[in-house]
Amino acid sequence: MRKSLTPTAAVSIAAIDMERTLTQLPFWPSLTEQEQETLRRSAFVRHYEKGTFVHSSDNECLGMLFILSGEIRTYLLSEEGREVTLFRLYPGELCVLSASCVISQITFDTQMTAGPDTEVLIIPANIIAALKEKNLYVRCYLYELATKRFSDVMWAMQQIMFKGLDRRLAEFLIAEAERTGSDTIRMTHEQIAQHISSAREAVARMLKSFSEDGLVELKRGAITLRNKNGLNCLK
């Protein structure tokens, strides 16, 4: 019979896992020993279930997020309830918009929700703010990251303003297949509509058209790419 871990052993394993996680931070090697110890004491892991609200610019400043597993979707929400997806974050990526109180130049009124079940490492806002003031490398990294996210936002806006739905949908399907390594994309029409900032009904009509043209095969909750070259021609 397998023995259960003693409290001491459990704490020790948790400490090892946290140390391993912190060393994945891009700026970890550039921190002083004291700064590293501060992160060991203050950083924590939080679990978000699928669809759970993670952060809003209207709420308290959460801090910096480091995605450990799952996915976070960042989007704008209009007064009418329309959502415009700005970008998605995957394991190994950092989010600085959730630390907007640290970088005053960030003024996006963004929302964040977990896609599937998601785990994130959170560095509290006051800690990342102190690191930004004391460590030049951390400060430069934060501004570089903010610039990258702004570029992601501009790309999303260009997609919506200058590309038709057929091109945006084809590009999304190809990109998702490459990201997951599978030609079968397991998403509902509603989920795809959220990601490409369109209406579910419009996405359903376009997918039906793609299906009739032999580009994809539609099944409940799944879309299989049948003609990637054809989809690429639409991009």
CSV table of C-alpha atoms in Angstrom, one decimal:
chain,number,residue,atom,x,y,z
A,1,MET,CA,0.0,0.0,0.0
A,2,ARG,CA,1.4,3.4,-1.0
A,3,LYS,CA,2.2,5.6,2.0
A,4,SER,CA,0.9,9.1,2.1
A,5,LEU,CA,3.4,12.0,2.2
A,6,THR,CA,4.1,13.5,5.6
A,7,PRO,CA,3.4,17.2,5.9
A,8,THR,CA,7.1,18.0,5.9
A,9,ALA,CA,7.7,16.0,2.7
A,10,ALA,CA,4.8,17.6,1.0
A,11,VAL,CA,6.1,21.1,1.8
A,12,SER,CA,9.5,20.1,0.6
A,13,ILE,CA,8.2,18.9,-2.8
A,14,ALA,CA,6.1,22.1,-3.1
A,15,ALA,CA,9.2,24.2,-2.5
A,16,ILE,CA,11.1,22.3,-5.1
A,17,ASP,CA,8.3,22.7,-7.7
A,18,MET,CA,8.1,26.4,-7.0
A,19,GLU,CA,11.9,26.8,-7.4
A,20,ARG,CA,11.7,25.0,-10.7
A,21,THR,CA,8.9,27.2,-11.8
A,22,LEU,CA,10.5,30.4,-10.9
A,23,THR,CA,13.7,29.5,-12.7
A,24,GLN,CA,11.6,29.5,-15.9
A,25,LEU,CA,11.0,33.2,-15.6
A,26,PRO,CA,13.1,35.0,-18.4
A,27,PHE,CA,14.5,37.6,-16.0
A,28,TRP,CA,15.3,35.1,-13.1
A,29,PRO,CA,19.1,34.9,-13.8
A,30,SER,CA,19.3,38.7,-13.7
A,31,LEU,CA,17.8,39.0,-10.2
A,32,THR,CA,20.0,39.3,-7.1
A,33,GLU,CA,19.9,36.6,-4.5
A,34,GLN,CA,17.8,38.9,-2.3
A,35,GLU,CA,15.3,39.5,-5.1
A,36,GLN,CA,15.1,35.8,-5.9
A,37,GLU,CA,14.3,35.1,-2.3
A,38,THR,CA,11.6,37.8,-2.3
A,39,LEU,CA,10.0,36.0,-5.2
A,40,ARG,CA,10.2,32.6,-3.5
A,41,ARG,CA,8.3,34.1,-0.5
A,42,SER,CA,5.7,36.1,-2.4
A,43,ALA,CA,4.9,34.3,-5.7
A,44,PHE,CA,2.0,31.8,-5.7
A,45,VAL,CA,0.2,29.5,-8.0
A,46,ARG,CA,-3.6,29.8,-8.7
A,47,HIS,CA,-5.9,27.5,-10.5
A,48,TYR,CA,-8.7,28.8,-12.8
A,49,GLU,CA,-11.4,26.4,-14.0
A,50,LYS,CA,-12.5,26.5,-17.7
A,51,GLY,CA,-14.3,29.8,-18.5
A,52,THR,CA,-13.4,31.4,-15.2
A,53,PHE,CA,-12.9,35.2,-15.1
A,54,VAL,CA,-9.2,35.9,-14.4
A,55,HIS,CA,-8.8,39.7,-14.5
A,56,SER,CA,-10.3,43.0,-15.6
A,57,SER,CA,-8.8,46.4,-15.7
A,58,ASP,CA,-11.7,47.5,-13.5
A,59,ASN,CA,-10.6,45.2,-10.7
A,60,GLU,CA,-7.6,45.2,-8.4
A,61,CYS,CA,-4.2,45.0,-10.0
A,62,LEU,CA,-3.5,41.3,-10.0
A,63,GLY,CA,0.2,41.4,-10.8
A,64,MET,CA,2.3,39.6,-13.4
A,65,LEU,CA,0.9,36.3,-14.7
A,66,PHE,CA,3.1,33.4,-15.9
A,67,ILE,CA,1.1,30.7,-17.6
A,68,LEU,CA,1.9,27.2,-16.4
A,69,SER,CA,-0.8,25.2,-18.1
A,70,GLY,CA,-4.0,25.9,-20.1
A,71,GLU,CA,-4.7,29.1,-21.9
A,72,ILE,CA,-5.9,32.7,-21.1
A,73,ARG,CA,-7.9,34.7,-23.6
A,74,THR,CA,-7.5,38.5,-23.4
A,75,TYR,CA,-10.3,40.6,-25.0
A,76,LEU,CA,-12.2,43.9,-25.1
A,77,LEU,CA,-15.8,43.9,-24.0
A,78,SER,CA,-18.2,46.6,-25.5
A,79,GLU,CA,-21.1,48.1,-23.7
A,80,GLU,CA,-23.4,46.0,-26.0
A,81,GLY,CA,-21.6,42.8,-24.8
A,82,ARG,CA,-19.6,42.2,-28.0
A,83,GLU,CA,-16.2,40.7,-27.4
A,84,VAL,CA,-13.0,41.4,-29.5
A,85,THR,CA,-10.2,39.0,-28.9
A,86,LEU,CA,-6.8,40.7,-28.6
A,87,PHE,CA,-4.5,37.7,-28.0
A,88,ARG,CA,-4.2,34.3,-26.3
A,89,LEU,CA,-1.6,33.3,-23.8
A,90,TYR,CA,-0.2,29.8,-23.6
A,91,PRO,CA,2.2,27.9,-21.2
A,92,GLY,CA,5.5,29.7,-20.8
A,93,GLU,CA,4.2,33.1,-21.7
A,94,LEU,CA,3.9,36.1,-19.4
A,95,CYS,CA,1.1,38.7,-19.2
A,96,VAL,CA,1.9,42.3,-18.2
A,97,LEU,CA,-1.6,43.8,-18.9
A,98,SER,CA,-2.7,42.2,-15.6
A,99,ALA,CA,-0.1,44.5,-13.9
A,100,SER,CA,-1.3,47.7,-15.5
A,101,CYS,CA,-0.9,49.5,-12.2
A,102,VAL,CA,2.8,48.8,-12.4
A,103,ILE,CA,3.3,50.2,-15.9
A,104,SER,CA,1.2,53.4,-16.0
A,105,GLN,CA,1.4,53.6,-19.8
A,106,ILE,CA,-0.9,50.6,-20.1
A,107,THR,CA,-4.4,51.9,-20.5
A,108,PHE,CA,-6.2,49.0,-22.2
A,109,ASP,CA,-9.6,48.2,-20.6
A,110,THR,CA,-9.1,44.4,-21.0
A,111,GLN,CA,-10.8,41.3,-19.7
A,112,MET,CA,-9.2,37.9,-19.2
A,113,THR,CA,-10.8,34.5,-18.9
A,114,ALA,CA,-9.4,30.9,-18.7
A,115,GLY,CA,-9.9,28.8,-21.9
A,116,PRO,CA,-9.5,25.3,-20.5
A,117,ASP,CA,-8.5,24.6,-16.9
A,118,THR,CA,-5.5,26.9,-16.3
A,119,GLU,CA,-2.8,27.3,-13.8
A,120,VAL,CA,-0.8,30.5,-13.5
A,121,LEU,CA,2.1,31.7,-11.3
A,122,ILE,CA,1.3,35.1,-9.9
A,123,ILE,CA,3.8,37.7,-8.9
A,124,PRO,CA,2.0,40.2,-6.8
A,125,ALA,CA,1.8,43.8,-8.1
A,126,ASN,CA,3.7,45.3,-5.3
A,127,ILE,CA,6.6,42.8,-5.8
A,128,ILE,CA,6.9,43.3,-9.5
A,129,ALA,CA,6.7,47.1,-9.0
A,130,ALA,CA,9.6,47.0,-6.5
A,131,LEU,CA,11.6,44.8,-8.9
A,132,LYS,CA,10.9,47.3,-11.8
A,133,GLU,CA,12.3,50.2,-9.7
A,134,LYS,CA,15.4,48.4,-8.5
A,135,ASN,CA,16.4,46.1,-11.4
A,136,LEU,CA,17.1,47.7,-14.8
A,137,TYR,CA,16.8,44.4,-16.6
A,138,VAL,CA,13.4,43.7,-15.2
A,139,ARG,CA,12.2,47.2,-16.1
A,140,CYS,CA,13.4,46.8,-19.7
A,141,TYR,CA,11.9,43.4,-19.9
A,142,LEU,CA,8.5,44.7,-18.8
A,143,TYR,CA,8.5,47.5,-21.3
A,144,GLU,CA,9.6,45.1,-24.1
A,145,LEU,CA,6.8,42.7,-23.1
A,146,ALA,CA,4.2,45.5,-23.1
A,147,THR,CA,5.4,46.6,-26.5
A,148,LYS,CA,4.9,43.0,-27.8
A,149,ARG,CA,1.4,42.8,-26.4
A,150,PHE,CA,0.6,46.2,-28.0
A,151,SER,CA,1.8,44.8,-31.3
A,152,ASP,CA,-0.5,41.8,-30.8
A,153,VAL,CA,-3.4,44.2,-30.2
A,154,MET,CA,-2.6,46.1,-33.4
A,155,TRP,CA,-2.5,42.9,-35.4
A,156,ALA,CA,-5.9,41.9,-34.0
A,157,MET,CA,-7.3,45.2,-35.0
A,158,GLN,CA,-5.9,45.0,-38.5
A,159,GLN,CA,-7.4,41.5,-38.9
A,160,ILE,CA,-10.9,42.8,-38.0
A,161,MET,CA,-10.7,46.1,-40.0
A,162,PHE,CA,-9.0,44.9,-43.2
A,163,LYS,CA,-9.7,41.2,-43.6
A,164,GLY,CA,-13.0,39.5,-44.6
A,165,LEU,CA,-14.4,36.8,-42.4
A,166,ASP,CA,-13.4,34.1,-44.9
A,167,ARG,CA,-9.7,35.1,-44.6
A,168,ARG,CA,-9.8,35.5,-40.9
A,169,LEU,CA,-11.5,32.1,-40.4
A,170,ALA,CA,-9.1,30.3,-42.7
A,171,GLU,CA,-6.1,31.9,-41.1
A,172,PHE,CA,-7.4,30.9,-37.6
A,173,LEU,CA,-8.0,27.3,-38.6
A,174,ILE,CA,-4.6,26.9,-40.1
A,175,ALA,CA,-2.9,28.5,-37.1
A,176,GLU,CA,-4.8,26.4,-34.6
A,177,ALA,CA,-3.9,23.2,-36.5
A,178,GLU,CA,-0.3,24.2,-36.5
A,179,ARG,CA,-0.4,25.1,-32.8
A,180,THR,CA,-2.0,21.8,-31.7
A,181,GLY,CA,-0.4,19.6,-34.2
A,182,SER,CA,-3.7,18.2,-35.3
A,183,ASP,CA,-5.9,18.7,-38.3
A,184,THR,CA,-9.0,18.3,-36.1
A,185,ILE,CA,-9.9,21.4,-34.2
A,186,ARG,CA,-12.2,20.7,-31.2
A,187,MET,CA,-14.0,24.0,-30.8
A,188,THR,CA,-17.6,25.1,-31.0
A,189,HIS,CA,-18.7,27.7,-33.4
A,190,GLU,CA,-19.2,30.1,-30.5
A,191,GLN,CA,-15.6,29.6,-29.3
A,192,ILE,CA,-14.2,30.2,-32.8
A,193,ALA,CA,-16.4,33.3,-33.1
A,194,GLN,CA,-15.0,34.7,-29.9
A,195,HIS,CA,-11.4,34.1,-31.1
A,196,ILE,CA,-11.9,35.8,-34.4
A,197,SER,CA,-14.2,38.5,-33.1
A,198,SER,CA,-17.3,37.6,-35.1
A,199,ALA,CA,-20.8,36.4,-34.6
A,200,ARG,CA,-21.5,32.7,-34.1
A,201,GLU,CA,-24.1,32.7,-36.9
A,202,ALA,CA,-21.6,34.2,-39.3
A,203,VAL,CA,-19.0,31.7,-38.4
A,204,ALA,CA,-21.5,28.8,-38.8
A,205,ARG,CA,-22.4,30.0,-42.3
A,206,MET,CA,-18.8,30.4,-43.4
A,207,LEU,CA,-17.9,27.0,-42.1
A,208,LYS,CA,-20.8,25.5,-43.9
A,209,SER,CA,-19.5,27.2,-47.1
A,210,PHE,CA,-16.0,25.8,-46.4
A,211,SER,CA,-17.5,22.4,-45.9
A,212,GLU,CA,-19.4,22.6,-49.2
A,213,ASP,CA,-16.2,23.5,-51.0
A,214,GLY,CA,-14.4,20.5,-49.5
A,215,LEU,CA,-12.1,22.6,-47.3
A,216,VAL,CA,-13.2,21.2,-44.0
A,217,GLU,CA,-15.4,18.4,-42.5
A,218,LEU,CA,-17.8,19.4,-39.8
A,219,LYS,CA,-18.8,17.3,-36.9
A,220,ARG,CA,-20.4,18.2,-33.6
A,221,GLY,CA,-17.8,20.2,-31.6
A,222,ALA,CA,-15.0,19.5,-34.1
A,223,ILE,CA,-13.7,20.7,-37.5
A,224,THR,CA,-11.3,18.6,-39.5
A,225,LEU,CA,-9.2,20.4,-42.2
A,226,ARG,CA,-9.5,18.5,-45.5
A,227,ASN,CA,-7.8,20.9,-47.9
A,228,LYS,CA,-5.1,23.0,-46.3
A,229,ASN,CA,-3.8,24.3,-49.6
A,230,GLY,CA,-7.3,25.6,-50.3
A,231,LEU,CA,-7.5,27.3,-46.9
A,232,ASN,CA,-4.0,28.8,-47.4
A,233,CYS,CA,-5.2,30.4,-50.7
A,234,LEU,CA,-7.9,32.2,-48.7
A,235,LYS,CA,-5.5,33.7,-46.2
